[in-house]
Coordinates of C-alpha atoms in Angstrom, one line a residue:
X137 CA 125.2 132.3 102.4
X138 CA 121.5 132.4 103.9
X139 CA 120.2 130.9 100.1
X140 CA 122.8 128.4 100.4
X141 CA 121.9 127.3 103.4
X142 CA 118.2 127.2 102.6
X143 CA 119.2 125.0 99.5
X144 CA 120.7 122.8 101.9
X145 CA 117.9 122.6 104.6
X146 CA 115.8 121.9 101.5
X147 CA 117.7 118.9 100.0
X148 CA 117.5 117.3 103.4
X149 CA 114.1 117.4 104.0
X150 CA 113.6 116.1 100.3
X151 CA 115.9 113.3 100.9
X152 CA 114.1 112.1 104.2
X153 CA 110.6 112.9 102.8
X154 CA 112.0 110.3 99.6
X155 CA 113.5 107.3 102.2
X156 CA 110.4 107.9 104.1
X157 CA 108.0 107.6 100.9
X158 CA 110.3 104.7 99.5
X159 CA 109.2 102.2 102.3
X160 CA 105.6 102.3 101.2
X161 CA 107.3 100.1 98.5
X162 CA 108.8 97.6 100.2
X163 CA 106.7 94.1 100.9
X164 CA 108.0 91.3 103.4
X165 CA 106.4 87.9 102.9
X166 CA 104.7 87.6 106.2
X167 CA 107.0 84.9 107.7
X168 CA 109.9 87.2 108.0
X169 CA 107.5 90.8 108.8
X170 CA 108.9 90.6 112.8
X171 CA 110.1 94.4 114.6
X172 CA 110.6 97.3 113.6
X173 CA 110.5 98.3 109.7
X174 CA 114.6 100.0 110.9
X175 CA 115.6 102.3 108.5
X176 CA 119.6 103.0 108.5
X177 CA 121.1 106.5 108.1
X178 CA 124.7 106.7 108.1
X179 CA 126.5 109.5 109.6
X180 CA 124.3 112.6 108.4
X181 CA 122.5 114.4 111.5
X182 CA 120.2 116.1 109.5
X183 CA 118.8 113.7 107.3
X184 CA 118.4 111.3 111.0
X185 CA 116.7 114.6 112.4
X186 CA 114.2 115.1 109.6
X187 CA 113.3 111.5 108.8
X188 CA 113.2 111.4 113.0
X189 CA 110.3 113.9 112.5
X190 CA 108.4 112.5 109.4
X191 CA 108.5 109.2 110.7
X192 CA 107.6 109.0 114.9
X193 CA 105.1 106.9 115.5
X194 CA 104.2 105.8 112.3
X195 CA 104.1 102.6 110.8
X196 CA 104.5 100.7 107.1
X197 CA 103.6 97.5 106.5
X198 CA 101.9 96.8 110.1
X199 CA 105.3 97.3 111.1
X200 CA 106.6 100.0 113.3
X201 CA 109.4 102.3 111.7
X202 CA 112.6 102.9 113.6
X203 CA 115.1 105.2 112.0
X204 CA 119.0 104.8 113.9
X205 CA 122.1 106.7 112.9
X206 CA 125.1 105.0 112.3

């Protein structure tokens, strides 16, 4: 049960590490760059938790990054 979990624990961090990494990516014309770069988790804890931790206080696009669970 312990691997399990760690296979688990594992996935989620990949996951986050991969949303996280994806937003370098993205490029707003500058008209609409206004906020915070929000990036939308729905109803997983620990993928909100980990990106929570990857992404405080940083920033993409001169835009600061905001993760919120839904």
């Amino acid at each position: 049960m312990l691997l399990f979990s760690k296979a688990i624990a594992q996935e989620t961090k990949y996951i986050a590490v991969f949303l996280y990494n994806f937003t370098r990516y993205v490029d707003w014309p500058n008209n609409v760059r206004t906020g915070d770069f929000v990036i939308g988790v729905l109803s997983d804890d620990n993928i909100y938790n980990e990106l929570m931790g990857i992404a405080n206080g940083k920033s993409v696009g001169g835009q600061i990054v905001s993760v919120r669970l839904s």
